[in-house]
Amino acid sequence: MDLFVVILCFYLCIQILNTLLSEKLTQMMEWASKRSVIRMNGDKFRRFVKAPPRNYSVVIMFTALQPQRQCGVCRQADEEFQVLANSWRYSSAFTNKVFFASVDFDEGSDVFQMLSMNSAPTFLHFPSKGKPRRSDTYELQVRGFAAEQLARWVADRTDVQIRVIRPPNYAGPLLLGFLLAVIGGLAYLRRHNLEFLFNKNVWAFSALCFVLIMTSGQMWNHIRGPPYAHKNPSTGQVSYIHGSSQAQFVAETHIVLLFNAAITMGMVLLCEAATSDMDIGKRKIMCVAGIGLVMLFFSWLLSIFRAKYHGYPYSFLMG
């Protein structure tokens, strides 16, 4: 008789858990049908993410989108997260295995406190079984927040492959068409005098601009999609230089580009001072200006290098 009671209680518990799980899945699917990214507060997070039973994974972006928070990076990351969630929600492979959600600081500050979280945006994966591991926290500063990078991370954590589909963006083709039209128009207007196409200074300047753009890290930005800068939500301090050698901010590439351009300008002035036919006074001014540019901006560039590669022993002018 006691064994029968135990079996009956066990059966009833299983039925209750299955019913509860079914209700949670139905509710999550209903929310996902309305919004690809489910908005959660503290109560929803505790009930649908923290509390068992749960046989689905949840990828959550913790953010601070309210204007008073002044988190520009949060808005950029939210756009990419929406692209990822929409790509999954409207794909033919969509299932109830993974859901995407967001918790805004102003709507779920208790969740931030519960998880001891003091920065935003942050991406966390809550697996269907067990507690989140270290690898379930997305390395935003290293990988950036591009939807493609997030999709690779989600695939690594959940085995769900998401093909990112972005809405059409005609800005690039329109800009390219406008540029080609301008170049074609100039060539047509000067069709009887095309000597400028053989001007070595024009080609040298164009090649130099291309080299500066590539060496500053613009291609890395295009692939990884890092934030422009990082603002500490606790102190409000904005960092334009990433503290690791494995990552960078967009602002950092702009700074490095300007420093390299200034050093290049200094070298050009030194070469012109040595080879030009101008009077000696102007050549001396060019020489001093060139030396100043090279020394000053090379010192700043080296200080950035030292800040990213900790332990680098050498410095110049600025420690």
Coordinates of C-alpha atoms in Angstrom, one line a residue:
M1 CA 0.0 0.0 0.0
D2 CA 2.8 2.4 0.9
L3 CA 4.5 1.6 -2.4
F4 CA 1.3 2.4 -4.3
V5 CA 1.1 5.8 -2.5
V6 CA 4.7 6.6 -3.4
I7 CA 4.1 5.7 -7.0
L8 CA 0.9 7.7 -7.1
C9 CA 2.6 10.8 -5.6
F10 CA 5.5 10.5 -8.0
Y11 CA 3.1 10.3 -10.9
L12 CA 1.1 13.3 -9.7
C13 CA 4.4 15.3 -9.3
I14 CA 5.4 14.4 -12.8
Q15 CA 2.0 15.5 -14.1
I16 CA 2.1 18.8 -12.3
L17 CA 5.6 19.5 -13.6
N18 CA 4.6 18.6 -17.1
T19 CA 1.6 20.9 -16.8
L20 CA 3.6 23.7 -15.5
L21 CA 6.3 23.3 -18.2
S22 CA 3.6 23.2 -20.8
E23 CA 2.1 26.4 -19.5
K24 CA 5.5 28.1 -19.4
L25 CA 6.3 27.0 -23.0
T26 CA 2.9 28.2 -24.2
Q27 CA 3.4 31.6 -22.6
M28 CA 6.9 31.9 -24.0
M29 CA 5.7 31.0 -27.5
E30 CA 2.9 33.5 -27.3
W31 CA 5.2 36.3 -26.3
A32 CA 7.7 35.3 -29.0
S33 CA 5.0 35.4 -31.6
K34 CA 4.4 39.1 -30.7
R35 CA 8.0 40.2 -30.1
S36 CA 11.1 38.4 -31.2
V37 CA 12.9 39.7 -28.1
I38 CA 10.7 39.1 -25.0
R39 CA 10.8 41.9 -22.5
M40 CA 11.2 40.7 -19.0
N41 CA 11.1 42.3 -15.6
G42 CA 12.0 40.7 -12.3
D43 CA 8.9 38.6 -11.9
K44 CA 9.0 37.2 -15.4
F45 CA 12.7 36.4 -15.0
R46 CA 12.3 34.5 -11.8
R47 CA 9.3 32.6 -13.1
F48 CA 10.3 31.7 -16.6
V49 CA 14.1 31.7 -16.4
K50 CA 15.3 30.9 -12.9
A51 CA 12.5 28.7 -11.6
P52 CA 12.3 25.0 -12.7
P53 CA 11.0 23.2 -14.7
R54 CA 12.5 24.5 -17.9
N55 CA 13.5 22.6 -21.0
Y56 CA 14.4 25.6 -23.2
S57 CA 17.4 27.9 -23.3
V58 CA 17.0 31.7 -22.9
V59 CA 19.5 34.2 -24.3
I60 CA 19.1 37.5 -22.4
M61 CA 20.5 40.9 -23.1
F62 CA 20.8 43.0 -20.0
T63 CA 20.7 46.6 -21.1
A64 CA 19.9 50.2 -20.1
L65 CA 17.9 51.8 -23.0
Q66 CA 16.3 54.7 -21.2
P67 CA 17.5 58.1 -22.4
Q68 CA 18.6 59.2 -19.0
R69 CA 21.1 56.3 -18.9
Q70 CA 22.9 57.8 -21.9
C71 CA 24.1 54.3 -23.1
G72 CA 24.7 54.7 -26.8
V73 CA 26.3 51.3 -26.9
C74 CA 23.2 49.7 -25.5
R75 CA 21.1 51.0 -28.4
Q76 CA 23.6 49.7 -31.0
A77 CA 23.8 46.3 -29.3
D78 CA 20.0 46.2 -29.1
E79 CA 19.7 46.7 -32.8
E80 CA 22.0 43.8 -33.5
F81 CA 20.2 41.6 -30.9
Q82 CA 16.9 42.4 -32.6
V83 CA 18.4 41.4 -36.0
L84 CA 19.5 38.1 -34.5
A85 CA 16.2 37.4 -32.8
N86 CA 14.2 38.2 -35.9
S87 CA 16.4 36.0 -38.0
W88 CA 15.6 33.1 -35.6
R89 CA 12.0 33.9 -35.1
Y90 CA 11.1 34.1 -38.8
S91 CA 13.3 31.2 -40.0
S92 CA 11.9 27.9 -41.1
A93 CA 14.0 26.2 -38.4
F94 CA 12.4 28.1 -35.5
T95 CA 11.5 25.9 -32.5
N96 CA 10.8 26.4 -28.8
K97 CA 14.4 25.3 -27.9
V98 CA 15.8 28.8 -27.7
F99 CA 14.1 32.1 -26.8
F100 CA 15.6 35.6 -26.8
A101 CA 14.8 38.1 -24.1
S102 CA 15.9 41.4 -22.7
V103 CA 16.0 42.9 -19.2
D104 CA 16.2 46.7 -18.9
F105 CA 17.8 48.1 -15.8
D106 CA 14.9 50.4 -15.2
E107 CA 12.4 47.6 -15.4
G108 CA 14.4 44.9 -13.7
S109 CA 17.0 46.4 -11.4
D110 CA 16.4 43.6 -8.9
V111 CA 17.6 41.1 -11.6
F112 CA 20.8 43.1 -12.0
Q113 CA 21.3 43.0 -8.2
M114 CA 20.5 39.3 -8.1
L115 CA 23.2 38.5 -10.7
S116 CA 25.7 41.1 -9.2
M117 CA 25.8 42.8 -12.6
N118 CA 27.2 46.3 -12.8
S119 CA 27.6 46.9 -16.6
A120 CA 25.5 47.0 -19.7
P121 CA 25.0 45.7 -22.3
T122 CA 25.7 42.1 -21.2
F123 CA 24.6 38.9 -22.9
L124 CA 24.0 35.8 -20.8
H125 CA 22.8 32.3 -21.9
F126 CA 20.7 30.4 -19.4
P127 CA 20.9 26.7 -20.5
S128 CA 17.9 24.4 -20.4
K129 CA 19.7 22.2 -17.8
G130 CA 22.0 23.3 -15.0
K131 CA 23.4 26.7 -14.1
P132 CA 25.1 29.1 -16.5
R133 CA 28.9 28.5 -16.8
R134 CA 31.6 31.1 -17.5
S135 CA 31.3 30.4 -21.2
D136 CA 27.6 31.3 -21.1
T137 CA 28.6 34.9 -20.6
Y138 CA 29.3 36.5 -24.0
E139 CA 32.7 38.2 -24.3
L140 CA 31.4 41.5 -25.6
Q141 CA 34.6 43.5 -25.4
V142 CA 36.5 40.8 -27.4
R143 CA 34.0 39.7 -30.0
G144 CA 31.8 42.8 -30.4
F145 CA 28.0 42.8 -30.7
A146 CA 27.5 42.1 -34.4
A147 CA 24.6 39.8 -35.0
E148 CA 26.8 37.3 -36.8
Q149 CA 29.2 37.1 -33.8
L150 CA 26.3 36.6 -31.5
A151 CA 24.9 33.8 -33.7
R152 CA 28.2 31.9 -33.6
W153 CA 28.2 32.2 -29.8
V154 CA 24.5 31.0 -29.6
A155 CA 25.4 28.0 -31.9
D156 CA 28.3 27.1 -29.6
R157 CA 26.1 27.2 -26.5
T158 CA 22.9 25.7 -27.8
D159 CA 23.8 23.8 -31.1
V160 CA 21.1 26.0 -32.8
Q161 CA 22.4 27.4 -36.1
I162 CA 20.9 30.8 -36.9
R163 CA 21.4 32.3 -40.4
V164 CA 21.5 36.1 -39.8
I165 CA 19.2 37.9 -42.3
R166 CA 19.5 41.7 -42.3
P167 CA 16.9 44.1 -43.7
P168 CA 18.1 45.5 -47.0
N169 CA 20.3 48.6 -46.6
Y170 CA 20.6 50.7 -49.8
A171 CA 22.9 53.3 -48.3
G172 CA 26.0 51.6 -49.4
P173 CA 25.0 51.0 -53.1
L174 CA 23.6 54.5 -53.3
L175 CA 26.8 56.1 -51.9
L176 CA 28.9 54.0 -54.3
G177 CA 26.7 55.0 -57.2
F178 CA 26.9 58.7 -56.2
L179 CA 30.7 58.4 -55.9
L180 CA 31.0 56.8 -59.4
A181 CA 28.7 59.4 -60.8
V182 CA 30.8 62.2 -59.4
I183 CA 34.0 60.6 -60.7
G184 CA 32.4 60.0 -64.1
G185 CA 31.1 63.6 -64.2
L186 CA 34.5 65.0 -63.4
A187 CA 36.2 62.8 -66.0
Y188 CA 33.6 63.9 -68.6
L189 CA 34.1 67.6 -67.8
R190 CA 37.8 67.2 -68.2
R191 CA 37.7 64.7 -71.0
H192 CA 40.0 66.9 -73.1
N193 CA 42.6 67.1 -70.3
L194 CA 43.1 63.8 -68.4
E195 CA 46.6 64.5 -67.2
F196 CA 45.4 64.5 -63.5
L197 CA 44.9 60.7 -63.9
F198 CA 48.6 60.4 -64.3
N199 CA 49.5 62.7 -61.4
K200 CA 51.7 60.7 -59.0
N201 CA 50.7 62.9 -56.1
V202 CA 47.0 62.0 -56.5
W203 CA 47.8 58.3 -56.6
A204 CA 50.2 58.6 -53.7
F205 CA 47.6 60.4 -51.6
S206 CA 45.0 57.8 -52.4
A207 CA 47.3 54.9 -51.6
L208 CA 48.3 56.6 -48.3
C209 CA 44.7 57.0 -47.3
F210 CA 43.9 53.4 -48.0
V211 CA 47.0 52.2 -46.0
L212 CA 46.1 54.4 -43.0
I213 CA 42.5 53.1 -43.0
M214 CA 43.6 49.5 -43.2
T215 CA 46.4 49.8 -40.6
S216 CA 44.2 51.6 -38.1
G217 CA 41.9 48.5 -37.7
Q218 CA 38.8 49.5 -39.8
M219 CA 38.6 46.0 -41.3
W220 CA 38.6 44.5 -37.8
N221 CA 35.7 46.8 -36.9
H222 CA 33.8 45.7 -39.9
I223 CA 34.2 42.0 -39.1
R224 CA 33.7 42.2 -35.3
G225 CA 31.4 45.2 -34.9
P226 CA 32.8 46.5 -31.6
P227 CA 31.2 49.4 -29.7
Y228 CA 32.3 52.9 -30.4
A229 CA 33.4 53.4 -26.8
H230 CA 32.5 52.0 -23.4
K231 CA 30.8 54.0 -20.6
N232 CA 31.0 52.6 -17.1
P233 CA 27.4 52.8 -15.8
S234 CA 28.6 53.1 -12.2
T235 CA 31.1 55.9 -12.6
G236 CA 30.0 57.4 -15.9
Q237 CA 33.6 57.4 -17.2
V238 CA 33.9 56.8 -20.9
S239 CA 36.8 54.7 -22.2
Y240 CA 37.9 55.2 -25.8
I241 CA 40.9 52.9 -25.6
H242 CA 40.3 49.2 -24.8
G243 CA 42.5 47.9 -22.0
S244 CA 43.2 44.6 -23.7
S245 CA 45.4 43.7 -26.7
Q246 CA 42.7 41.3 -27.9
A247 CA 40.1 44.0 -28.6
Q248 CA 39.5 47.6 -29.6
F249 CA 36.8 50.2 -29.8
V250 CA 35.8 52.1 -32.9
A251 CA 36.9 55.4 -31.4
E252 CA 40.3 53.8 -30.8
T253 CA 40.8 53.1 -34.5
H254 CA 40.0 56.7 -35.3
I255 CA 42.5 57.9 -32.8
V256 CA 45.2 55.6 -34.1
L257 CA 44.4 56.6 -37.7
L258 CA 44.8 60.3 -36.8
F259 CA 48.1 59.6 -35.0
N260 CA 49.5 57.6 -37.9
A261 CA 48.4 60.4 -40.3
A262 CA 50.2 63.0 -38.2
I263 CA 53.4 60.9 -38.1
T264 CA 53.1 60.5 -41.9
M265 CA 52.7 64.2 -42.3
G266 CA 55.8 64.8 -40.2
M267 CA 57.8 62.4 -42.4
V268 CA 56.5 64.1 -45.6
L269 CA 57.6 67.5 -44.2
L270 CA 61.0 66.2 -43.3
C271 CA 61.4 64.8 -46.9
E272 CA 60.3 68.0 -48.4
A273 CA 62.6 70.0 -46.2
A274 CA 65.5 67.9 -47.4
T275 CA 64.7 67.9 -51.1
S276 CA 62.7 71.0 -52.0
D277 CA 64.1 74.1 -53.7
M278 CA 62.5 76.6 -51.2
D279 CA 64.5 79.1 -49.3
I280 CA 66.4 78.0 -46.2
G281 CA 64.1 79.7 -43.8
K282 CA 61.0 77.8 -44.9
R283 CA 62.9 74.6 -45.1
K284 CA 64.0 75.0 -41.4
I285 CA 60.3 75.6 -40.4
M286 CA 59.2 72.5 -42.3
C287 CA 62.0 70.5 -40.6
V288 CA 61.1 71.6 -37.1
A289 CA 57.4 71.0 -37.7
G290 CA 58.1 67.6 -39.1
I291 CA 60.3 66.6 -36.2
G292 CA 57.7 67.9 -33.7
L293 CA 54.9 65.9 -35.3
V294 CA 56.8 62.7 -35.5
M295 CA 58.1 62.9 -31.9
L296 CA 54.8 64.0 -30.3
F297 CA 52.4 61.7 -32.1
F298 CA 54.8 58.7 -32.0
S299 CA 55.1 59.2 -28.3
W300 CA 51.2 59.2 -27.9
L301 CA 51.0 56.1 -30.2
L302 CA 53.6 54.3 -28.1
S303 CA 51.7 55.2 -24.9
I304 CA 48.5 53.6 -26.3
F305 CA 50.6 50.5 -27.2
R306 CA 51.9 50.3 -23.6
A307 CA 48.4 50.7 -22.2
K308 CA 47.2 47.7 -24.2
Y309 CA 50.3 45.5 -23.9
H310 CA 50.8 45.5 -20.2
G311 CA 54.4 45.1 -19.2
Y312 CA 55.9 46.6 -22.4
P313 CA 59.1 48.2 -21.0
Y314 CA 59.8 51.0 -23.5
S315 CA 58.4 54.6 -23.7
F316 CA 59.2 57.8 -25.4
L317 CA 58.6 61.3 -24.0
M318 CA 55.3 60.1 -22.3
G319 CA 55.3 57.3 -19.8

